[in-house]
PDB file of C-alpha atoms and ligand atoms in Angstrom:
ATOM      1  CA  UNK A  18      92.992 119.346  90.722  1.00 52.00           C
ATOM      2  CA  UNK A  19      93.754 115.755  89.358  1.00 45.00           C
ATOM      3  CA  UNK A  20      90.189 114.810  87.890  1.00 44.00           C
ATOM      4  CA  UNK A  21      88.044 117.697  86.610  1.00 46.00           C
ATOM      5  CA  UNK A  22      85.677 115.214  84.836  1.00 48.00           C
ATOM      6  CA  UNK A  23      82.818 116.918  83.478  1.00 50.00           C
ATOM      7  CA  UNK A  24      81.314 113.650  83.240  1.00 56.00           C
ATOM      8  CA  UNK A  25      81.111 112.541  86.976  1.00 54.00           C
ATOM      9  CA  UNK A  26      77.985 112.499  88.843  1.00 67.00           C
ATOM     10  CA  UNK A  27      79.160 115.507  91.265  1.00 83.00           C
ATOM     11  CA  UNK A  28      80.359 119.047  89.891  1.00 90.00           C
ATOM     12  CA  UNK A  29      84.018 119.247  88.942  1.00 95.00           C
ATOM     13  CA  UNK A  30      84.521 121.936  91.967  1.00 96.00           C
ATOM     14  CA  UNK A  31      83.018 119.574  94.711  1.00 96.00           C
ATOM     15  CA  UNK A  32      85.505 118.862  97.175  1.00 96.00           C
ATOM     16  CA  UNK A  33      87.914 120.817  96.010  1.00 98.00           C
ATOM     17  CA  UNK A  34      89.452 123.654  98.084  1.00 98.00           C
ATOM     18  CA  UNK A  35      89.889 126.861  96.392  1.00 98.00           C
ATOM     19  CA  UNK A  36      90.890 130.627  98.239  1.00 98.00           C
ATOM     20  CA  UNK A  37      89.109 133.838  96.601  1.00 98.00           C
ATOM     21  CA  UNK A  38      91.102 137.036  97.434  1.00 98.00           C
ATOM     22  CA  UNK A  39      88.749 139.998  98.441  1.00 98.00           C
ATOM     23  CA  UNK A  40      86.115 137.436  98.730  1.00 98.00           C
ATOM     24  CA  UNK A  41      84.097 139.448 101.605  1.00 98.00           C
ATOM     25  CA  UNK A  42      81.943 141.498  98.959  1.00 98.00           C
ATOM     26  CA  UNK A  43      81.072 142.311  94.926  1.00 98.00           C
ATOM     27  CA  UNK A  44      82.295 140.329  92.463  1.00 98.00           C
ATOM     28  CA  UNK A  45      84.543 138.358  95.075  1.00 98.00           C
ATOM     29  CA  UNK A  46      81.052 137.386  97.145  1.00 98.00           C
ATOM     30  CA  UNK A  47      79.624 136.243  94.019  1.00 98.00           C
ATOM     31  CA  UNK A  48      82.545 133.847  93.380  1.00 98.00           C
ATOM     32  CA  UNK A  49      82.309 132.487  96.729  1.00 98.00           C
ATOM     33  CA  UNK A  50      78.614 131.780  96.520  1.00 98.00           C
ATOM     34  CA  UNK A  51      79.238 129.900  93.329  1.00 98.00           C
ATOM     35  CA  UNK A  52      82.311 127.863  94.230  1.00 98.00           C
ATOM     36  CA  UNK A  53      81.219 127.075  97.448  1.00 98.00           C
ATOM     37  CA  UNK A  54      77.471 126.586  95.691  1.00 97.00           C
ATOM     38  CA  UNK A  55      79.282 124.039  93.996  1.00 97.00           C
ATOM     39  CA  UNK A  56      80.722 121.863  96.814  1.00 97.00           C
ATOM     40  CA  UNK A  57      84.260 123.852  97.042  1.00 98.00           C
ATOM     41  CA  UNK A  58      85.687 124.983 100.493  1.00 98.00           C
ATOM     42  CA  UNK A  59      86.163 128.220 100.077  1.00 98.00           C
ATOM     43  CA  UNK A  60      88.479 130.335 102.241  1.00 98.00           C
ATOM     44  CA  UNK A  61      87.429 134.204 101.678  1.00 98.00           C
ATOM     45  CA  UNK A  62      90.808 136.477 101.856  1.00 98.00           C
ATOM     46  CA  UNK A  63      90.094 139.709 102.890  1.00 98.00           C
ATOM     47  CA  UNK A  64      91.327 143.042 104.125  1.00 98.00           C
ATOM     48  CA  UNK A  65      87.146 143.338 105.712  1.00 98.00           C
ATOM     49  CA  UNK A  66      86.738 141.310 108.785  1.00 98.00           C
ATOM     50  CA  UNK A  67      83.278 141.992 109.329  1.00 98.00           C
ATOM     51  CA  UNK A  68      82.103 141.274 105.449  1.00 98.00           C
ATOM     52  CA  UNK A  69      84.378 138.793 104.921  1.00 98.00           C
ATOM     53  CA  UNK A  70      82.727 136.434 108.477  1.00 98.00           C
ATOM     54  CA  UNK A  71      79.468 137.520 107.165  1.00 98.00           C
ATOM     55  CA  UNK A  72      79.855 135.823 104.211  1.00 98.00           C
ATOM     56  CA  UNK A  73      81.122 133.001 105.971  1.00 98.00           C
ATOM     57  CA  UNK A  74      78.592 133.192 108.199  1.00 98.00           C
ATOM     58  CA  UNK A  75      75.682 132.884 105.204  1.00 98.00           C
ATOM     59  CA  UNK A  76      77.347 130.484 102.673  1.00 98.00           C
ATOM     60  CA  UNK A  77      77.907 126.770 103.704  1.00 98.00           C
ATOM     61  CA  UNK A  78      81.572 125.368 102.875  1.00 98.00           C
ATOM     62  CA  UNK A  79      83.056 129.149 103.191  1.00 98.00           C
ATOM     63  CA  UNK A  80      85.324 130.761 106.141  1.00 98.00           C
ATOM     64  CA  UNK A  81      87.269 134.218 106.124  1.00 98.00           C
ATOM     65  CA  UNK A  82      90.755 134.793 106.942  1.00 98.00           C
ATOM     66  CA  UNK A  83      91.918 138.644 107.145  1.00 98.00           C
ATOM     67  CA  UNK A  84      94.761 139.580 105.034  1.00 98.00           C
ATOM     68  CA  UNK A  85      96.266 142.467 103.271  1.00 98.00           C
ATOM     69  CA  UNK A  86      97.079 141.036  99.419  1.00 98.00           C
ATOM     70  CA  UNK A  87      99.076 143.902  99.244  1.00 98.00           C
ATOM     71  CA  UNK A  88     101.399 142.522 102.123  1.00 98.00           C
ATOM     72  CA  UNK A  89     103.662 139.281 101.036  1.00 98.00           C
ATOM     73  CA  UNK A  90     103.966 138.546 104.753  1.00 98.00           C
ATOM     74  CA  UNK A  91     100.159 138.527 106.161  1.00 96.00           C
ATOM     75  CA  UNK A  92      98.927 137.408 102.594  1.00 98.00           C
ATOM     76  CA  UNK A  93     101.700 134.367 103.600  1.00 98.00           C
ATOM     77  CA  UNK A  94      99.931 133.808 107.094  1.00 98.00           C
ATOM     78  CA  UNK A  95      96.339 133.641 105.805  1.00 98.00           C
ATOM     79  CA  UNK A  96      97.130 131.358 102.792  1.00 98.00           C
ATOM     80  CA  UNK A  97      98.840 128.938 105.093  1.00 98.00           C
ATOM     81  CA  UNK A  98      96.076 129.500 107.454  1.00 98.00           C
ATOM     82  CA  UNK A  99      93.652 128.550 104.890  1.00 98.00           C
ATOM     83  CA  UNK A 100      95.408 125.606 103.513  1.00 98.00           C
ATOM     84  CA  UNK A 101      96.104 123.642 106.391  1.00 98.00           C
ATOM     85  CA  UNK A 102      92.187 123.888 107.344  1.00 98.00           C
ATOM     86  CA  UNK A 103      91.195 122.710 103.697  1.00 98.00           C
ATOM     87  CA  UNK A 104      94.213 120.098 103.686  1.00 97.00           C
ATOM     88  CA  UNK A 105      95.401 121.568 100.421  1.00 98.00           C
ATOM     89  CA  UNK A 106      94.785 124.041  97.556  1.00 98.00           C
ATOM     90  CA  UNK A 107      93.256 123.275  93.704  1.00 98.00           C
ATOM     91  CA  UNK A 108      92.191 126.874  92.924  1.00 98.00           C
ATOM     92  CA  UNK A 109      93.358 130.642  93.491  1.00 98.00           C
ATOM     93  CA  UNK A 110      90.990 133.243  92.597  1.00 99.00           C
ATOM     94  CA  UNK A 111      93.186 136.793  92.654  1.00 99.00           C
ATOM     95  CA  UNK A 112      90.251 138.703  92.397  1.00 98.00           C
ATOM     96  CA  UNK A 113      91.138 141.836  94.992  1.00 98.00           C
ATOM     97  CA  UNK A 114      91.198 145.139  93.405  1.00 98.00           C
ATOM     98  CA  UNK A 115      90.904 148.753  94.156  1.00 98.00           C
ATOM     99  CA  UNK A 116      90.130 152.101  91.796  1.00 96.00           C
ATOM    100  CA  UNK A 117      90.416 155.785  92.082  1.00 94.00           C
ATOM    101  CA  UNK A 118      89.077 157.644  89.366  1.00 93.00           C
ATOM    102  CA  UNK A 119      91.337 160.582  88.255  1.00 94.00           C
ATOM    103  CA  UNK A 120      93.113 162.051  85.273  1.00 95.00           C
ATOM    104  CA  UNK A 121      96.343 160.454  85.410  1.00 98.00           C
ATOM    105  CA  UNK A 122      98.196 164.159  85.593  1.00 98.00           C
ATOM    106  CA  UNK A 123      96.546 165.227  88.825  1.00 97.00           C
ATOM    107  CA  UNK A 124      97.420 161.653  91.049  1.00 98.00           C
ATOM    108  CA  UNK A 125     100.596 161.145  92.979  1.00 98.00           C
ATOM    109  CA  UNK A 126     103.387 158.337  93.800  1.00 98.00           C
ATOM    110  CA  UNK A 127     101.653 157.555  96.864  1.00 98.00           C
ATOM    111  CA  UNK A 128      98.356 156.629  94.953  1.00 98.00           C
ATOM    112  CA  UNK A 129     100.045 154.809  92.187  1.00 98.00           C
ATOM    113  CA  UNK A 130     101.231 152.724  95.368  1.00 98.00           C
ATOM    114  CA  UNK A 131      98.504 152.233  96.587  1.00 98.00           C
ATOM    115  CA  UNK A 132      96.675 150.918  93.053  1.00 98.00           C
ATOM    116  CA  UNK A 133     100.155 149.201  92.221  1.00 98.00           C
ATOM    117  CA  UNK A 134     100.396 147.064  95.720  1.00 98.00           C
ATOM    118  CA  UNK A 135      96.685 145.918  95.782  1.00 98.00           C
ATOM    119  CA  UNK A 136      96.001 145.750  92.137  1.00 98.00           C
ATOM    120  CA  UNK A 137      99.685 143.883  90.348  1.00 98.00           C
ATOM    121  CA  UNK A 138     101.484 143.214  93.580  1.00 98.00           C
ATOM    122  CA  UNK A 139      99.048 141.303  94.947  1.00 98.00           C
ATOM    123  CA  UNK A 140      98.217 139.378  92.422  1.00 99.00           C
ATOM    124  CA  UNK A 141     102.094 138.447  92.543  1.00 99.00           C
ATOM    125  CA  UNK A 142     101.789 137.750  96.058  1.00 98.00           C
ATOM    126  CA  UNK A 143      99.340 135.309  96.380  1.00 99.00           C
ATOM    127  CA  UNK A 144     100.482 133.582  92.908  1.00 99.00           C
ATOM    128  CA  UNK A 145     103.714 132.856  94.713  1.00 98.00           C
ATOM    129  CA  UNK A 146     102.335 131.542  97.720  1.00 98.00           C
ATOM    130  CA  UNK A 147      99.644 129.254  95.646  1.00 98.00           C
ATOM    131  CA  UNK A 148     101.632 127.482  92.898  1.00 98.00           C
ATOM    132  CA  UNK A 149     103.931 125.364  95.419  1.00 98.00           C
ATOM    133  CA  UNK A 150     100.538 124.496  97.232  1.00 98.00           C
ATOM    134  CA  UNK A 151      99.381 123.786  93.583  1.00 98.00           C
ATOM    135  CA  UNK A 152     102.320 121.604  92.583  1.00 98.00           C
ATOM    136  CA  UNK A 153     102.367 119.509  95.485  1.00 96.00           C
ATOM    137  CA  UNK A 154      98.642 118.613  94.701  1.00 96.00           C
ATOM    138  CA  UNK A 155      99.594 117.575  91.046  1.00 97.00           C
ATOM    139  CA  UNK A 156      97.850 120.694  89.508  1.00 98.00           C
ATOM    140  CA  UNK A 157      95.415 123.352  89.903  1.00 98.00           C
ATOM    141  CA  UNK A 158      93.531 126.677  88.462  1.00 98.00           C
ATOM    142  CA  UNK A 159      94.216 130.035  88.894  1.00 98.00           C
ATOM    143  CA  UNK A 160      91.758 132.659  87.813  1.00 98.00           C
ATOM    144  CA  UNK A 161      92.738 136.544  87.768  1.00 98.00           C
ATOM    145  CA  UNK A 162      90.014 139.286  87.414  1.00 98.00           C
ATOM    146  CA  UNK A 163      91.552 141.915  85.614  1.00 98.00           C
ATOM    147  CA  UNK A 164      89.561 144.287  83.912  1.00 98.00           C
ATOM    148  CA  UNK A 165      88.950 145.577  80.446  1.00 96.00           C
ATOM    149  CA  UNK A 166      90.216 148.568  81.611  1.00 96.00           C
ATOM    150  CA  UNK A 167      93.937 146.765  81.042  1.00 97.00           C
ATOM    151  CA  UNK A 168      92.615 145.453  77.396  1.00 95.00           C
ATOM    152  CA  UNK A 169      91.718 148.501  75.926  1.00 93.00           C
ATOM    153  CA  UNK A 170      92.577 151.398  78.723  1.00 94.00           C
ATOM    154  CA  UNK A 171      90.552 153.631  80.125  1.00 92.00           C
ATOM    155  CA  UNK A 172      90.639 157.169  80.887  1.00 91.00           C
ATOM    156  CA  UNK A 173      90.674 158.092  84.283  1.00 93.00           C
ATOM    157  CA  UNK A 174      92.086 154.902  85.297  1.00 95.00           C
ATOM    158  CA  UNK A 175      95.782 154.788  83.672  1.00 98.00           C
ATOM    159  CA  UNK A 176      97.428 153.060  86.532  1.00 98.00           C
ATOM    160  CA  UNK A 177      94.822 150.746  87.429  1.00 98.00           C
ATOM    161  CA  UNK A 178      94.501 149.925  83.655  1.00 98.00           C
ATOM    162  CA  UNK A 179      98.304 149.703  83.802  1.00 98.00           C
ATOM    163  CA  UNK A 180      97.943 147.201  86.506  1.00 98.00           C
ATOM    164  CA  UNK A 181      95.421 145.009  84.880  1.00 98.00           C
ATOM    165  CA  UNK A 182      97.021 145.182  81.948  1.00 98.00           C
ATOM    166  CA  UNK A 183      99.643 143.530  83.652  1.00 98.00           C
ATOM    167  CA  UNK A 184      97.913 141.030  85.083  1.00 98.00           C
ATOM    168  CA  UNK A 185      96.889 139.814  81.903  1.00 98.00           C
ATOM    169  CA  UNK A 186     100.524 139.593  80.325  1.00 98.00           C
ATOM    170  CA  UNK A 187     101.472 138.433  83.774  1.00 98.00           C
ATOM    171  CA  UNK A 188      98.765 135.342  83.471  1.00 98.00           C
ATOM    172  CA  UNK A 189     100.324 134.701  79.757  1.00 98.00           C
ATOM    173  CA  UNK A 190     103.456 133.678  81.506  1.00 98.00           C
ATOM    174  CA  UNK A 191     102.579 131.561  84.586  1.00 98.00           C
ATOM    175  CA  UNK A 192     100.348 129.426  82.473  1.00 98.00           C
ATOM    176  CA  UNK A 193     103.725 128.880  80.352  1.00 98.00           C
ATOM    177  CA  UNK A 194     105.724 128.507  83.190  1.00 98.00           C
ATOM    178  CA  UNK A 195     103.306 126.054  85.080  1.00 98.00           C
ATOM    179  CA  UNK A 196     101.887 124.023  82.074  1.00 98.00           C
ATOM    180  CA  UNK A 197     104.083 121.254  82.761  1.00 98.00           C
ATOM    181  CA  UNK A 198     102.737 120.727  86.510  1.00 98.00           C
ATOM    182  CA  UNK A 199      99.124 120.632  85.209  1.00 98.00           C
ATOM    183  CA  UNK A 200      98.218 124.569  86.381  1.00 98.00           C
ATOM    184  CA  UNK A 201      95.957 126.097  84.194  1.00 98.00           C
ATOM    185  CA  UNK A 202      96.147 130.327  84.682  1.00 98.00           C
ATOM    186  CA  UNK A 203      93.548 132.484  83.231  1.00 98.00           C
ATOM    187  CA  UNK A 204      91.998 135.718  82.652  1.00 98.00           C
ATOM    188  CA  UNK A 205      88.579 137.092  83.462  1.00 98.00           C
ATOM    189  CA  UNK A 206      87.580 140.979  82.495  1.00 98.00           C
ATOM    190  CA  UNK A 207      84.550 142.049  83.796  1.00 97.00           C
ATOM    191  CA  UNK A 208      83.145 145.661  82.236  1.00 95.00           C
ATOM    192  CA  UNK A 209      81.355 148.046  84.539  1.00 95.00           C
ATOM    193  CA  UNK A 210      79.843 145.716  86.737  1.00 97.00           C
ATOM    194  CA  UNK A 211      77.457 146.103  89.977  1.00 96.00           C
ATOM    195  CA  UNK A 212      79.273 146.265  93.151  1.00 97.00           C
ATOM    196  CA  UNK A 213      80.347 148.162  95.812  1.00 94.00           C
ATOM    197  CA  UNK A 214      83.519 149.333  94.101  1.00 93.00           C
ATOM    198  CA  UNK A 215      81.788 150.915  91.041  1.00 94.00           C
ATOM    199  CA  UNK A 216      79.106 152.915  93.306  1.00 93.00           C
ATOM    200  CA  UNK A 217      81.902 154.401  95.238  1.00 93.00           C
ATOM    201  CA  UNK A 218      83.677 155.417  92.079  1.00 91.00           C
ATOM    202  CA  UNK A 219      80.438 156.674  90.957  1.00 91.00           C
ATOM    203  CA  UNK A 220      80.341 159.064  93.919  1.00 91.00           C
ATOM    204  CA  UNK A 221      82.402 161.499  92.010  1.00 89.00           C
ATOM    205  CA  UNK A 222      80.134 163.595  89.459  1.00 90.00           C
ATOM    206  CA  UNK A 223      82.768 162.957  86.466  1.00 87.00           C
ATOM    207  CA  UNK A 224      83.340 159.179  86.911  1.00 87.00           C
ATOM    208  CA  UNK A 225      79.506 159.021  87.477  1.00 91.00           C
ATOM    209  CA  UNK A 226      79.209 160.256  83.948  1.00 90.00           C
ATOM    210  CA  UNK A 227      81.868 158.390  81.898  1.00 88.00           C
ATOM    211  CA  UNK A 228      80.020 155.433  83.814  1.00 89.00           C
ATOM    212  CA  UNK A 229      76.582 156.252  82.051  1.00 91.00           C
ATOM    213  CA  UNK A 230      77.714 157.043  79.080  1.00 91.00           C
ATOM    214  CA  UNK A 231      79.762 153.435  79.196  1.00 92.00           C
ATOM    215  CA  UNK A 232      76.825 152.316  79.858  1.00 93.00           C
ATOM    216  CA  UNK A 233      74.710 153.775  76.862  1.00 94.00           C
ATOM    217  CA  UNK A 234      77.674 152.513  74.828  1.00 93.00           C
ATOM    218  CA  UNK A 235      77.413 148.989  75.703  1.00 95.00           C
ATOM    219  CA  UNK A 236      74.848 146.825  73.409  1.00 95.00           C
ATOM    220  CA  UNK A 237      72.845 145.154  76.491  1.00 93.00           C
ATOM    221  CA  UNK A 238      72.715 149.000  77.962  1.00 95.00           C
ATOM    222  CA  UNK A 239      73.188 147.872  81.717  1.00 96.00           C
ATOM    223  CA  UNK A 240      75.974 147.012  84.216  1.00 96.00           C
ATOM    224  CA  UNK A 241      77.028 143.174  84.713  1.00 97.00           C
ATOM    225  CA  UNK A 242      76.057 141.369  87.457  1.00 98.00           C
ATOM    226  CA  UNK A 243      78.551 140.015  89.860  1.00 98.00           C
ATOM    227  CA  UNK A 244      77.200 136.907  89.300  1.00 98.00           C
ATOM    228  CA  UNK A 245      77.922 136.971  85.510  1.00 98.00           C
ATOM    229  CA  UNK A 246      81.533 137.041  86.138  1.00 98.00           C
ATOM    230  CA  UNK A 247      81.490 134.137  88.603  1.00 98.00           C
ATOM    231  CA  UNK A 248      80.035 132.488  86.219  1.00 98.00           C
ATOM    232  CA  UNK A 249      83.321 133.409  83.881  1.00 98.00           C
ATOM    233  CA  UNK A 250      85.497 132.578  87.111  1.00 98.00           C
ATOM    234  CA  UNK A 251      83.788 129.372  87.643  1.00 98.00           C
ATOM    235  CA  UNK A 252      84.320 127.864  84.016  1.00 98.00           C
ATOM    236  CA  UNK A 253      88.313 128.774  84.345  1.00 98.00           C
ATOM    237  CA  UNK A 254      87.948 126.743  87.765  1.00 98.00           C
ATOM    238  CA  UNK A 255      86.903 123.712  86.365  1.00 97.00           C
ATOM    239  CA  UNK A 256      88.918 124.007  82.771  1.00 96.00           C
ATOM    240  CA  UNK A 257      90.649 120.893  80.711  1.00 97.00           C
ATOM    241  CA  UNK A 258      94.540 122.319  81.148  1.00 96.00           C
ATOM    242  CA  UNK A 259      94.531 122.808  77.710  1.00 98.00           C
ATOM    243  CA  UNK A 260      92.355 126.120  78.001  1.00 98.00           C
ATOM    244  CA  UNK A 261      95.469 128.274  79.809  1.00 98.00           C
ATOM    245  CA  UNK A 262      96.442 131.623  79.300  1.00 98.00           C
ATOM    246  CA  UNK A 263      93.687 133.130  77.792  1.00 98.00           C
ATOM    247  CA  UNK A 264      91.289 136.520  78.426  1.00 97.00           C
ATOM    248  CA  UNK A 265      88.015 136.492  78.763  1.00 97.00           C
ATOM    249  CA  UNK A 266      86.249 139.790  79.083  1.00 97.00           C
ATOM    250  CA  UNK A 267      82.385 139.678  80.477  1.00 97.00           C
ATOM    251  CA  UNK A 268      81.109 143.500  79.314  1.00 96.00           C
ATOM    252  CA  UNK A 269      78.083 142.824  77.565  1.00 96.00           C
ATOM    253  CA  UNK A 270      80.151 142.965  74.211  1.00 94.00           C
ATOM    254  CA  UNK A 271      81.048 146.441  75.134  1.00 93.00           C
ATOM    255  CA  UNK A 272      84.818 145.161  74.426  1.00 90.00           C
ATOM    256  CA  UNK A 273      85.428 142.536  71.519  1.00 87.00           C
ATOM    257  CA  UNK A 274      89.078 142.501  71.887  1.00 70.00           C
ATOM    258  CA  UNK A 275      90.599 139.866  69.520  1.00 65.00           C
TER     259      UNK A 275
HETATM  260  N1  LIG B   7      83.100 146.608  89.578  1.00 73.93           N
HETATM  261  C1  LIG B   7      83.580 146.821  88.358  1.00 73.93           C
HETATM  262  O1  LIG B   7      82.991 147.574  87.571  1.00 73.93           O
HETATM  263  C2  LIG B   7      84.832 146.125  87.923  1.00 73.93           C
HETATM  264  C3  LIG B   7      85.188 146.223  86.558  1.00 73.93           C
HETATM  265  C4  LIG B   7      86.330 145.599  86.111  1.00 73.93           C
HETATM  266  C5  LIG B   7      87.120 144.888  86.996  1.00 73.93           C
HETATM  267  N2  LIG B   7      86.773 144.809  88.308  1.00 73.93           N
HETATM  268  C6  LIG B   7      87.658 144.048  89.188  1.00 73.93           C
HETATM  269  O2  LIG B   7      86.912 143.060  89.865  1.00 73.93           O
HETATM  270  C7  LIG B   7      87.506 142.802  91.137  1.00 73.93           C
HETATM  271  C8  LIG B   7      86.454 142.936  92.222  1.00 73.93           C
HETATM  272  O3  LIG B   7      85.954 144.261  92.177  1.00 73.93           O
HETATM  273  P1  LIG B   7      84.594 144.693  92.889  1.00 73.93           P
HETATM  274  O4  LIG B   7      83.971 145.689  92.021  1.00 73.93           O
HETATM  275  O5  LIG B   7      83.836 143.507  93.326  1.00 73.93           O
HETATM  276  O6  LIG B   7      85.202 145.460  94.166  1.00 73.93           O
HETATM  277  P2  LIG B   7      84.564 145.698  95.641  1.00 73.93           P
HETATM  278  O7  LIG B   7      85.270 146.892  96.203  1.00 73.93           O
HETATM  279  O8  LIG B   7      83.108 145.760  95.515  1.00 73.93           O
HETATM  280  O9  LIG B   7      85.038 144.415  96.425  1.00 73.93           O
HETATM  281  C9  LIG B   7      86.430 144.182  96.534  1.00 73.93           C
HETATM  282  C10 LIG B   7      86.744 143.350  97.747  1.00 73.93           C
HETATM  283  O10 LIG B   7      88.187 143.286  97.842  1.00 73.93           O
HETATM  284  C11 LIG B   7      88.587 143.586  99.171  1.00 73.93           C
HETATM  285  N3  LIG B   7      89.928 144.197  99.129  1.00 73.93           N
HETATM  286  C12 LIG B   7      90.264 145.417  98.672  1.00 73.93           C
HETATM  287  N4  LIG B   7      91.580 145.623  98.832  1.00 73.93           N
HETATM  288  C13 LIG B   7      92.085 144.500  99.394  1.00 73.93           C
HETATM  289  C14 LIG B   7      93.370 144.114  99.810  1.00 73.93           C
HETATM  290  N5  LIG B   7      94.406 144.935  99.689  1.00 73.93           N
HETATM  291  N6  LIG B   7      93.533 142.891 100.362  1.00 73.93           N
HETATM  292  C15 LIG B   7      92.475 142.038 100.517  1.00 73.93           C
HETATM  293  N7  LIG B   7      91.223 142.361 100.143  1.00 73.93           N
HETATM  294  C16 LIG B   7      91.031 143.578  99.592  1.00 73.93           C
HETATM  295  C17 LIG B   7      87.523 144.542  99.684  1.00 73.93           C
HETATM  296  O11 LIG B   7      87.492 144.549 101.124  1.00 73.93           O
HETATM  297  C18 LIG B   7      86.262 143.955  99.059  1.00 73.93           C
HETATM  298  O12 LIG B   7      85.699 142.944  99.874  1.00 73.93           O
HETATM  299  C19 LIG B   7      88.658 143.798  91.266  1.00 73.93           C
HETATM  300  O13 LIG B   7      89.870 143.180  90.882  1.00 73.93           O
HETATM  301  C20 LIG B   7      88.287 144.880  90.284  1.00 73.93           C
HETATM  302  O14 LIG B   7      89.411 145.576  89.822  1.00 73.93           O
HETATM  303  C21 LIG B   7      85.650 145.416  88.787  1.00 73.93           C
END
């Protein structure tokens, strides 16, 4: 992104071209509304065909590609796949992510995996693919939704919290690494927020409770909208590169982490 003038006539984001991991539905489809809202092309990455073209279908400026974030090799495919239709990259959105709510003692290998490959590794994945895409264009943003879950952990959710926790050291030290090639890399943690995810978590009685109660705990007493954090993820789209690194948590001040 070489001129993110907040002063121009047109948004910062218009004509830029920006890829949203997991982009088909909650928080993801609320990012691609905005950006694309905006004037960004927005290429939706998703493991959901049929959400992911939906979206497409609805919002102006958006298209889906299908890809695993998980999986270096299809992520690969799709981001050049995206690319070479938008002629470039200014903005990765790593927003993917998966849960399964249980006490760490009763999971297994094959589930820490699972939340390891969709919810560190591929924010790896498409971080690598993006900032050689990002360089060539003399700078960019990258925006990771972690969670507040890796800020302050969470029971229930100690290798998912693991995870996001190190996204969030992991976003520290990109935006040191790519300063000097004008890359900003930050940090947005939602709370307990609307979306598909949370109402599947929700479908187990215990998680359904700890959700409530999180929920009587926080000082607005409701969930966030997906919107809200688009919001969050729109801001760190459009940032001056001196605003890198840094965490921003969107939980109805359930977390004030310093
Ligand atoms: N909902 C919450 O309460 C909450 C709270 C904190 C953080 N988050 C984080 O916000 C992000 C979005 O969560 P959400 O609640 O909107 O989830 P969601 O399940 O509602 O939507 C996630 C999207 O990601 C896609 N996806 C899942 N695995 C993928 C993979 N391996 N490759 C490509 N796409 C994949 C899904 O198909 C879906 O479209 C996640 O990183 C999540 O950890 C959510």
């Amino acid at each position: 992104m070489n001129n993110p003038s907040p002063n121009g006539r047109e948004h910062p984001l218009h004509g830029t071209a920006a890829i949203v991991t997991g982009g088909a539905k909650g928080i993801g489809a609320a990012i691609v509304r905005r950006l694309a809202g905006a004037g960004a092309s927005v290429g939706i990455v998703d493991l959901d065909p049929a959400a992911a073209e939906a979206l497409a279908d609805e919002v102006t400026g958006a298209f889906a590609v299908v890809a695993d974030v998980a999986d270096y090799t299809s992520l690969g495919q799709a981001v050049d796949a995206a690319c070479r239709r938008m002629n470039g990259l200014d903005v990765l959105v790593n927003n993917a992510g998966w849960d399964h709510v249980r006490r760490f003692v009763d999971t297994d290998p094959r589930l820490w995996d699972t939340l390891i490959g969709i919810n560190l590794r591929g924010v790896l994945n498409a971080t690598h693919l993006a900032i050689p895409r990002l360089i060539e264009r003399g700078g960019g943003r990258i925006v990771n939704v972690a969670s507040d879950a890796g800020r302050v952990g969470s029971s229930g959710e100690a290798v998912y919290a693991a995870c996001k926790g190190g996204t969030i050291a992991f976003t520290k030290s990109i935006a040191r690494e790519t300063a000097r090639h004008h890359i900003t890399v930050n940090c947005v943690c939602p709370g307990p927020t609307d979306t598909p995810l949370l109402k599947e978590i929700k479908q187990d009685e215990r998680a359904a409770s700890t959700m409530d109660a999180i929920v009587r705990a926080t000082p607005n007493h409701r969930l966030a909208r997906p919107e809200e954090v688009a919001e969050a993820v729109a801001f760190f789209s459009t940032v001056p590169e001196h605003i890198t690194g840094q965490t921003l948590s969107v939980s109805g001040g359930l977390t004030m982490a310093g």
